[in-house]
Amino acid sequence: DQQVKQNSPSLSVQEGRISILNCDYTNSMFDYFLWYKKYPAEGPTFLISISSIKDKNEDGRFTVFLNKSAKHLSLHIVPSQPGDSAVYFCAAMFSGGYNKLIFGAGTRLAVHP
Amino acid sequence: GAGVSQTPSNKVTEKGKYVELRCDPISGHTALYWYRQSLGQGPEFLIYFQGTGAADDSGLPNDRFFAVRPEGSVSTLKIQRTERGDSAVYLCASSKTGTGAENIQYFGAGTRLSVL
C-alpha cells in the first residue's frame, strides 16, 4: 500500500523553463511534507518543506504547493538549471510521531540546455 | 565530521553471511534513522533511535535485522543470514531531535549492499 505516490518516473525540461514535479498521498494523518533531491552516489539532500497549515512555501527558485483536499502537492522549479538534474523524492510524515518519513518512488528530472 | 558518515560505502557478501553496516551521525544529533532503498523505489523506513534506545523498529522486515546505538552516537545495523533480497542501499539519517517537524533529517551517502 503506497501512501505516497510520484506517478511520473521521469521528466525532461529545457533550461530556463519551469519544472513541475507532482506527488499524491493517501494518509490524511500526514501533516508535514518534504522534498529531497538526490544525486548519484550521494544521500538525499533536503530541499524544501511545507506544513499542512499552509498551501504554499517558497525558497528562491523552489516553491512547493499543497492541496489538502486533493491530497496533492507539487514542486515548482523556476527557472530550471542543468544543475537541477537529479532524482526528486517527495516525503510525508505525521509530526506528532517520531518524524518517520514515508517516501515516494522519486522522479528523475533532466534539465537540458 | 560535518555530515552523516556511513561505512563501508559498498559491501559485497555471499548469501547466508552476516554483515554490519555503520552510521556515524552529525555530532549532537540525538535522533538517528535507518532506511533501505531498493532499486527504483524511494527510501523505506526501518528503525528510529532516540538516544540509545530504539523508539520505533516497526520497519525492520524480520528478525534477521537488528540495530544498536549503545552510546547514543554511532549506530550499527546488523543483518544475519543475508538473502539476495536484502540487496539494496542502506541509508542512515540524523536530526537534532526526533520530534517537531522542523527537525530536518540529514542523510548519509549510504551503504550499497550486494548479496550474491
mmCIF file of N, CA and C in Angstrom, chain A residues 4-109:
data_model
loop_
_atom_site.group_PDB
_atom_site.id
_atom_site.type_symbol
_atom_site.label_atom_id
_atom_site.label_comp_id
_atom_site.label_asym_id
_atom_site.label_seq_id
_atom_site.Cartn_x
_atom_site.Cartn_y
_atom_site.Cartn_z
ATOM 1 N N VAL A 4 2.489 7.295 -0.423
ATOM 2 C CA VAL A 4 2.984 8.480 -1.133
ATOM 3 C C VAL A 4 3.356 8.038 -2.543
ATOM 4 N N LYS A 5 2.769 8.712 -3.518
ATOM 5 C CA LYS A 5 2.972 8.286 -4.904
ATOM 6 C C LYS A 5 3.513 9.426 -5.761
ATOM 7 N N GLN A 6 4.520 9.108 -6.531
ATOM 8 C CA GLN A 6 5.011 10.025 -7.553
ATOM 9 C C GLN A 6 4.838 9.280 -8.866
ATOM 10 N N ASN A 7 3.827 9.658 -9.598
ATOM 11 C CA ASN A 7 3.421 8.872 -10.757
ATOM 12 C C ASN A 7 4.277 9.068 -11.998
ATOM 13 N N SER A 8 5.088 10.125 -12.004
ATOM 14 C CA SER A 8 5.955 10.343 -13.163
ATOM 15 C C SER A 8 7.364 9.909 -12.807
ATOM 16 N N PRO A 9 7.849 8.817 -13.376
ATOM 17 C CA PRO A 9 9.208 8.386 -13.044
ATOM 18 C C PRO A 9 10.276 9.315 -13.614
ATOM 19 N N SER A 10 9.943 10.054 -14.663
ATOM 20 C CA SER A 10 10.944 10.937 -15.243
ATOM 21 C C SER A 10 10.283 12.167 -15.851
ATOM 22 N N LEU A 11 11.105 13.235 -15.967
ATOM 23 C CA LEU A 11 10.642 14.498 -16.524
ATOM 24 C C LEU A 11 11.826 15.158 -17.211
ATOM 25 N N SER A 12 11.591 15.656 -18.432
ATOM 26 C CA SER A 12 12.647 16.342 -19.165
ATOM 27 C C SER A 12 12.198 17.766 -19.439
ATOM 28 N N VAL A 13 13.056 18.740 -19.112
ATOM 29 C CA VAL A 13 12.691 20.155 -19.225
ATOM 30 C C VAL A 13 13.861 20.921 -19.841
ATOM 31 N N GLN A 14 13.531 21.930 -20.587
ATOM 32 C CA GLN A 14 14.585 22.768 -21.168
ATOM 33 C C GLN A 14 15.058 23.790 -20.145
ATOM 34 N N GLU A 15 16.334 24.052 -20.173
ATOM 35 C CA GLU A 15 16.922 25.056 -19.279
ATOM 36 C C GLU A 15 16.154 26.376 -19.389
ATOM 37 N N GLY A 16 15.872 26.973 -18.224
ATOM 38 C CA GLY A 16 15.179 28.248 -18.194
ATOM 39 C C GLY A 16 13.672 28.136 -18.058
ATOM 40 N N ARG A 17 13.139 26.941 -18.357
ATOM 41 C CA ARG A 17 11.690 26.751 -18.252
ATOM 42 C C ARG A 17 11.326 26.265 -16.852
ATOM 43 N N ILE A 18 10.039 26.102 -16.616
ATOM 44 C CA ILE A 18 9.562 25.637 -15.318
ATOM 45 C C ILE A 18 9.538 24.104 -15.277
ATOM 46 N N SER A 19 9.972 23.561 -14.140
ATOM 47 C CA SER A 19 9.821 22.129 -13.876
ATOM 48 C C SER A 19 8.735 21.977 -12.821
ATOM 49 N N ILE A 20 7.800 21.062 -13.061
ATOM 50 C CA ILE A 20 6.727 20.796 -12.093
ATOM 51 C C ILE A 20 6.737 19.309 -11.769
ATOM 52 N N LEU A 21 7.018 19.011 -10.509
ATOM 53 C CA LEU A 21 7.027 17.627 -10.059
ATOM 54 C C LEU A 21 5.842 17.415 -9.131
ATOM 55 N N ASN A 22 5.140 16.323 -9.327
ATOM 56 C CA ASN A 22 3.902 16.081 -8.597
ATOM 57 C C ASN A 22 4.009 14.917 -7.622
ATOM 58 N N CYS A 23 3.150 14.979 -6.616
ATOM 59 C CA CYS A 23 3.148 13.960 -5.564
ATOM 60 C C CYS A 23 1.736 13.854 -4.994
ATOM 61 N N ASP A 24 1.265 12.639 -4.775
ATOM 62 C CA ASP A 24 -0.039 12.405 -4.169
ATOM 63 C C ASP A 24 0.127 11.540 -2.934
ATOM 64 N N TYR A 25 -0.723 11.739 -1.944
ATOM 65 C CA TYR A 25 -0.667 10.922 -0.741
ATOM 66 C C TYR A 25 -2.064 10.456 -0.367
ATOM 67 N N THR A 26 -2.115 9.403 0.426
ATOM 68 C CA THR A 26 -3.420 8.837 0.768
ATOM 69 C C THR A 26 -3.762 8.965 2.245
ATOM 70 N N ASN A 27 -2.754 9.078 3.089
ATOM 71 C CA ASN A 27 -2.991 9.081 4.533
ATOM 72 C C ASN A 27 -3.294 10.501 5.024
ATOM 73 N N SER A 28 -4.501 10.734 5.497
ATOM 74 C CA SER A 28 -4.884 12.078 5.927
ATOM 75 C C SER A 28 -4.229 12.472 7.249
ATOM 76 N N MET A 29 -3.526 11.537 7.901
ATOM 77 C CA MET A 29 -2.800 11.871 9.127
ATOM 78 C C MET A 29 -1.508 12.645 8.842
ATOM 79 N N PHE A 30 -1.025 12.554 7.619
ATOM 80 C CA PHE A 30 0.203 13.276 7.272
ATOM 81 C C PHE A 30 -0.037 14.780 7.407
ATOM 82 N N ASP A 31 0.870 15.466 8.094
ATOM 83 C CA ASP A 31 0.692 16.897 8.262
ATOM 84 C C ASP A 31 1.949 17.695 7.951
ATOM 85 N N TYR A 32 2.953 17.027 7.415
ATOM 86 C CA TYR A 32 4.177 17.733 7.046
ATOM 87 C C TYR A 32 4.770 17.018 5.855
ATOM 88 N N PHE A 33 5.218 17.814 4.889
ATOM 89 C CA PHE A 33 5.669 17.252 3.620
ATOM 90 C C PHE A 33 7.011 17.863 3.230
ATOM 91 N N LEU A 34 7.866 17.040 2.658
ATOM 92 C CA LEU A 34 9.212 17.487 2.330
ATOM 93 C C LEU A 34 9.576 17.019 0.930
ATOM 94 N N TRP A 35 10.477 17.747 0.320
ATOM 95 C CA TRP A 35 11.096 17.324 -0.935
ATOM 96 C C TRP A 35 12.592 17.172 -0.688
ATOM 97 N N TYR A 36 13.110 16.046 -1.158
ATOM 98 C CA TYR A 36 14.533 15.778 -1.114
ATOM 99 C C TYR A 36 15.032 15.612 -2.536
ATOM 100 N N LYS A 37 16.285 15.963 -2.732
ATOM 101 C CA LYS A 37 16.939 15.868 -4.028
ATOM 102 C C LYS A 37 18.110 14.901 -3.882
ATOM 103 N N LYS A 38 18.297 14.049 -4.886
ATOM 104 C CA LYS A 38 19.367 13.059 -4.771
ATOM 105 C C LYS A 38 20.183 12.986 -6.055
ATOM 106 N N TYR A 39 21.490 13.185 -5.890
ATOM 107 C CA TYR A 39 22.432 12.953 -6.982
ATOM 108 C C TYR A 39 22.966 11.529 -6.867
ATOM 109 N N PRO A 40 23.454 10.950 -7.973
ATOM 110 C CA PRO A 40 24.015 9.594 -7.925
ATOM 111 C C PRO A 40 25.130 9.476 -6.889
ATOM 112 N N ALA A 41 25.135 8.369 -6.177
ATOM 113 C CA ALA A 41 26.172 8.035 -5.188
ATOM 114 C C ALA A 41 26.199 8.995 -3.999
ATOM 115 N N GLU A 42 25.137 9.792 -3.829
ATOM 116 C CA GLU A 42 25.034 10.653 -2.660
ATOM 117 C C GLU A 42 23.725 10.350 -1.937
ATOM 118 N N GLY A 43 23.652 10.764 -0.676
ATOM 119 C CA GLY A 43 22.399 10.616 0.033
ATOM 120 C C GLY A 43 21.410 11.698 -0.353
ATOM 121 N N PRO A 44 20.134 11.492 -0.053
ATOM 122 C CA PRO A 44 19.137 12.536 -0.312
ATOM 123 C C PRO A 44 19.462 13.809 0.468
ATOM 124 N N THR A 45 19.254 14.947 -0.164
ATOM 125 C CA THR A 45 19.504 16.250 0.446
ATOM 126 C C THR A 45 18.192 17.002 0.570
ATOM 127 N N PHE A 46 17.919 17.528 1.757
ATOM 128 C CA PHE A 46 16.692 18.271 1.973
ATOM 129 C C PHE A 46 16.640 19.509 1.092
ATOM 130 N N LEU A 47 15.461 19.735 0.507
ATOM 131 C CA LEU A 47 15.284 20.865 -0.403
ATOM 132 C C LEU A 47 14.316 21.902 0.174
ATOM 133 N N ILE A 48 13.111 21.487 0.452
ATOM 134 C CA ILE A 48 12.077 22.404 0.907
ATOM 135 C C ILE A 48 10.966 21.601 1.563
ATOM 136 N N SER A 49 10.225 22.242 2.474
ATOM 137 C CA SER A 49 9.151 21.551 3.166
ATOM 138 C C SER A 49 7.924 22.446 3.286
ATOM 139 N N ILE A 50 6.807 21.840 3.689
ATOM 140 C CA ILE A 50 5.585 22.607 3.906
ATOM 141 C C ILE A 50 4.742 21.915 4.959
ATOM 142 N N SER A 51 4.193 22.721 5.843
ATOM 143 C CA SER A 51 3.270 22.225 6.849
ATOM 144 C C SER A 51 1.859 22.211 6.270
ATOM 145 N N SER A 52 1.021 21.340 6.807
ATOM 146 C CA SER A 52 -0.353 21.233 6.294
ATOM 147 C C SER A 52 -1.209 22.454 6.598
ATOM 148 N N ILE A 53 -0.701 23.351 7.450
ATOM 149 C CA ILE A 53 -1.473 24.566 7.733
ATOM 150 C C ILE A 53 -1.235 25.638 6.666
ATOM 151 N N LYS A 54 -0.311 25.370 5.752
ATOM 152 C CA LYS A 54 -0.029 26.302 4.672
ATOM 153 C C LYS A 54 -0.418 25.669 3.336
ATOM 154 N N ASP A 55 -0.531 26.507 2.318
ATOM 155 C CA ASP A 55 -0.759 25.949 0.992
ATOM 156 C C ASP A 55 0.385 26.272 0.026
ATOM 157 N N LYS A 56 1.348 27.026 0.514
ATOM 158 C CA LYS A 56 2.472 27.399 -0.352
ATOM 159 C C LYS A 56 3.679 27.730 0.506
ATOM 160 N N ASN A 57 4.860 27.307 0.036
ATOM 161 C CA ASN A 57 6.109 27.715 0.672
ATOM 162 C C ASN A 57 7.135 27.929 -0.433
ATOM 163 N N GLU A 58 7.847 29.033 -0.315
ATOM 164 C CA GLU A 58 8.755 29.432 -1.391
ATOM 165 C C GLU A 58 10.163 29.608 -0.839
ATOM 166 N N ASP A 59 11.164 29.166 -1.616
ATOM 167 C CA ASP A 59 12.555 29.358 -1.224
ATOM 168 C C ASP A 59 13.369 29.528 -2.494
ATOM 169 N N GLY A 60 13.592 30.774 -2.858
ATOM 170 C CA GLY A 60 14.361 31.040 -4.073
ATOM 171 C C GLY A 60 13.636 30.533 -5.309
ATOM 172 N N ARG A 61 14.307 29.686 -6.063
ATOM 173 C CA ARG A 61 13.690 29.162 -7.294
ATOM 174 C C ARG A 61 12.692 28.030 -7.037
ATOM 175 N N PHE A 62 12.596 27.595 -5.798
ATOM 176 C CA PHE A 62 11.768 26.434 -5.462
ATOM 177 C C PHE A 62 10.509 26.856 -4.703
ATOM 178 N N THR A 63 9.366 26.348 -5.161
ATOM 179 C CA THR A 63 8.094 26.598 -4.490
ATOM 180 C C THR A 63 7.350 25.277 -4.371
ATOM 181 N N VAL A 64 6.816 25.025 -3.191
ATOM 182 C CA VAL A 64 6.000 23.831 -3.006
ATOM 183 C C VAL A 64 4.571 24.287 -2.731
ATOM 184 N N PHE A 65 3.631 23.638 -3.407
ATOM 185 C CA PHE A 65 2.209 23.915 -3.252
ATOM 186 C C PHE A 65 1.538 22.679 -2.660
ATOM 187 N N LEU A 66 0.627 22.924 -1.722
ATOM 188 C CA LEU A 66 -0.099 21.825 -1.098
ATOM 189 C C LEU A 66 -1.599 22.022 -1.274
ATOM 190 N N ASN A 67 -2.285 21.006 -1.783
ATOM 191 C CA ASN A 67 -3.743 20.993 -1.893
ATOM 192 C C ASN A 67 -4.246 19.863 -0.997
ATOM 193 N N LYS A 68 -4.633 20.220 0.224
ATOM 194 C CA LYS A 68 -5.010 19.205 1.200
ATOM 195 C C LYS A 68 -6.248 18.435 0.789
ATOM 196 N N SER A 69 -7.223 19.125 0.207
ATOM 197 C CA SER A 69 -8.466 18.446 -0.144
ATOM 198 C C SER A 69 -8.220 17.391 -1.220
ATOM 199 N N ALA A 70 -7.275 17.656 -2.096
ATOM 200 C CA ALA A 70 -6.936 16.691 -3.151
ATOM 201 C C ALA A 70 -5.821 15.748 -2.727
ATOM 202 N N LYS A 71 -5.238 15.969 -1.554
ATOM 203 C CA LYS A 71 -4.081 15.199 -1.082
ATOM 204 C C LYS A 71 -2.995 15.186 -2.157
ATOM 205 N N HIS A 72 -2.647 16.379 -2.571
ATOM 206 C CA HIS A 72 -1.701 16.536 -3.678
ATOM 207 C C HIS A 72 -0.737 17.663 -3.365
ATOM 208 N N LEU A 73 0.536 17.438 -3.684
ATOM 209 C CA LEU A 73 1.485 18.535 -3.610
ATOM 210 C C LEU A 73 2.365 18.541 -4.846
ATOM 211 N N SER A 74 2.927 19.709 -5.103
ATOM 212 C CA SER A 74 3.781 19.829 -6.271
ATOM 213 C C SER A 74 4.971 20.719 -5.943
ATOM 214 N N LEU A 75 6.053 20.464 -6.631
ATOM 215 C CA LEU A 75 7.279 21.258 -6.512
ATOM 216 C C LEU A 75 7.510 21.958 -7.843
ATOM 217 N N HIS A 76 7.640 23.287 -7.777
ATOM 218 C CA HIS A 76 7.917 24.065 -8.967
ATOM 219 C C HIS A 76 9.338 24.594 -8.891
ATOM 220 N N ILE A 77 10.067 24.456 -9.970
ATOM 221 C CA ILE A 77 11.429 24.985 -10.046
ATOM 222 C C ILE A 77 11.463 25.964 -11.222
ATOM 223 N N VAL A 78 11.721 27.236 -10.878
ATOM 224 C CA VAL A 78 11.734 28.280 -11.914
ATOM 225 C C VAL A 78 12.870 29.272 -11.648
ATOM 226 N N PRO A 79 13.760 29.533 -12.620
ATOM 227 C CA PRO A 79 13.915 28.782 -13.865
ATOM 228 C C PRO A 79 14.733 27.516 -13.617
ATOM 229 N N SER A 80 14.509 26.513 -14.394
ATOM 230 C CA SER A 80 15.259 25.263 -14.245
ATOM 231 C C SER A 80 16.684 25.449 -14.778
ATOM 232 N N GLN A 81 17.623 24.784 -14.103
ATOM 233 C CA GLN A 81 19.032 24.858 -14.488
ATOM 234 C C GLN A 81 19.572 23.440 -14.657
ATOM 235 N N PRO A 82 20.602 23.260 -15.480
ATOM 236 C CA PRO A 82 21.162 21.920 -15.667
ATOM 237 C C PRO A 82 21.588 21.257 -14.356
ATOM 238 N N GLY A 83 22.063 22.041 -13.394
ATOM 239 C CA GLY A 83 22.457 21.503 -12.096
ATOM 240 C C GLY A 83 21.295 20.971 -11.280
ATOM 241 N N ASP A 84 20.075 21.252 -11.713
ATOM 242 C CA ASP A 84 18.897 20.717 -11.029
ATOM 243 C C ASP A 84 18.631 19.269 -11.425
ATOM 244 N N SER A 85 19.316 18.775 -12.423
ATOM 245 C CA SER A 85 19.118 17.395 -12.879
ATOM 246 C C SER A 85 19.492 16.434 -11.750
ATOM 247 N N ALA A 86 18.500 15.665 -11.300
ATOM 248 C CA ALA A 86 18.664 14.776 -10.157
ATOM 249 C C ALA A 86 17.372 13.983 -9.995
ATOM 250 N N VAL A 87 17.335 13.115 -9.003
ATOM 251 C CA VAL A 87 16.086 12.439 -8.641
ATOM 252 C C VAL A 87 15.471 13.196 -7.468
ATOM 253 N N TYR A 88 14.194 13.506 -7.569
ATOM 254 C CA TYR A 88 13.484 14.247 -6.533
ATOM 255 C C TYR A 88 12.494 13.322 -5.836
ATOM 256 N N PHE A 89 12.605 13.277 -4.515
ATOM 257 C CA PHE A 89 11.712 12.451 -3.711
ATOM 258 C C PHE A 89 10.777 13.345 -2.909
ATOM 259 N N CYS A 90 9.512 12.995 -2.946
ATOM 260 C CA CYS A 90 8.509 13.584 -2.084
ATOM 261 C C CYS A 90 8.423 12.707 -0.833
ATOM 262 N N ALA A 91 8.295 13.318 0.332
ATOM 263 C CA ALA A 91 8.169 12.560 1.571
ATOM 264 C C ALA A 91 7.103 13.194 2.443
ATOM 265 N N ALA A 92 6.436 12.353 3.224
ATOM 266 C CA ALA A 92 5.383 12.829 4.111
ATOM 267 C C ALA A 92 5.591 12.251 5.502
ATOM 268 N N MET A 93 5.065 12.955 6.503
ATOM 269 C CA MET A 93 5.169 12.437 7.863
ATOM 270 C C MET A 93 4.049 12.988 8.733
ATOM 271 N N PHE A 94 3.888 12.338 9.864
ATOM 272 C CA PHE A 94 2.979 12.796 10.900
ATOM 273 C C PHE A 94 3.843 13.400 11.996
ATOM 274 N N SER A 95 3.745 14.714 12.190
ATOM 275 C CA SER A 95 4.678 15.401 13.086
ATOM 276 C C SER A 95 4.453 15.068 14.550
ATOM 277 N N GLY A 96 3.334 14.434 14.885
ATOM 278 C CA GLY A 96 3.089 14.050 16.267
ATOM 279 C C GLY A 96 3.747 12.740 16.643
ATOM 280 N N GLY A 97 4.417 12.121 15.695
ATOM 281 C CA GLY A 97 5.097 10.855 15.964
ATOM 282 C C GLY A 97 6.593 11.044 16.029
ATOM 283 N N TYR A 98 7.322 10.134 15.462
ATOM 284 C CA TYR A 98 8.775 10.191 15.526
ATOM 285 C C TYR A 98 9.399 10.700 14.235
ATOM 286 N N ASN A 99 8.659 11.461 13.482
ATOM 287 C CA ASN A 99 9.171 12.030 12.243
ATOM 288 C C ASN A 99 9.633 10.968 11.254
ATOM 289 N N LYS A 100 9.006 9.808 11.289
ATOM 290 C CA LYS A 100 9.304 8.752 10.315
ATOM 291 C C LYS A 100 8.844 9.241 8.949
ATOM 292 N N LEU A 101 9.736 9.267 7.981
ATOM 293 C CA LEU A 101 9.410 9.760 6.651
ATOM 294 C C LEU A 101 8.913 8.623 5.759
ATOM 295 N N ILE A 102 7.832 8.893 5.048
ATOM 296 C CA ILE A 102 7.319 7.968 4.045
ATOM 297 C C ILE A 102 7.585 8.594 2.680
ATOM 298 N N PHE A 103 8.372 7.916 1.873
ATOM 299 C CA PHE A 103 8.832 8.465 0.607
ATOM 300 C C PHE A 103 8.042 7.930 -0.573
ATOM 301 N N GLY A 104 7.955 8.778 -1.611
ATOM 302 C CA GLY A 104 7.513 8.305 -2.914
ATOM 303 C C GLY A 104 8.672 7.646 -3.632
ATOM 304 N N ALA A 105 8.398 7.126 -4.822
ATOM 305 C CA ALA A 105 9.412 6.386 -5.575
ATOM 306 C C ALA A 105 10.396 7.297 -6.302
ATOM 307 N N GLY A 106 10.096 8.582 -6.358
ATOM 308 C CA GLY A 106 11.020 9.527 -6.972
ATOM 309 C C GLY A 106 10.684 9.841 -8.415
ATOM 310 N N THR A 107 11.106 11.048 -8.837
ATOM 311 C CA THR A 107 11.002 11.483 -10.231
ATOM 312 C C THR A 107 12.377 11.945 -10.667
ATOM 313 N N ARG A 108 12.851 11.385 -11.779
ATOM 314 C CA ARG A 108 14.159 11.781 -12.306
ATOM 315 C C ARG A 108 13.966 12.979 -13.230
ATOM 316 N N LEU A 109 14.540 14.117 -12.828
ATOM 317 C CA LEU A 109 14.449 15.346 -13.621
ATOM 318 C C LEU A 109 15.721 15.532 -14.442
#
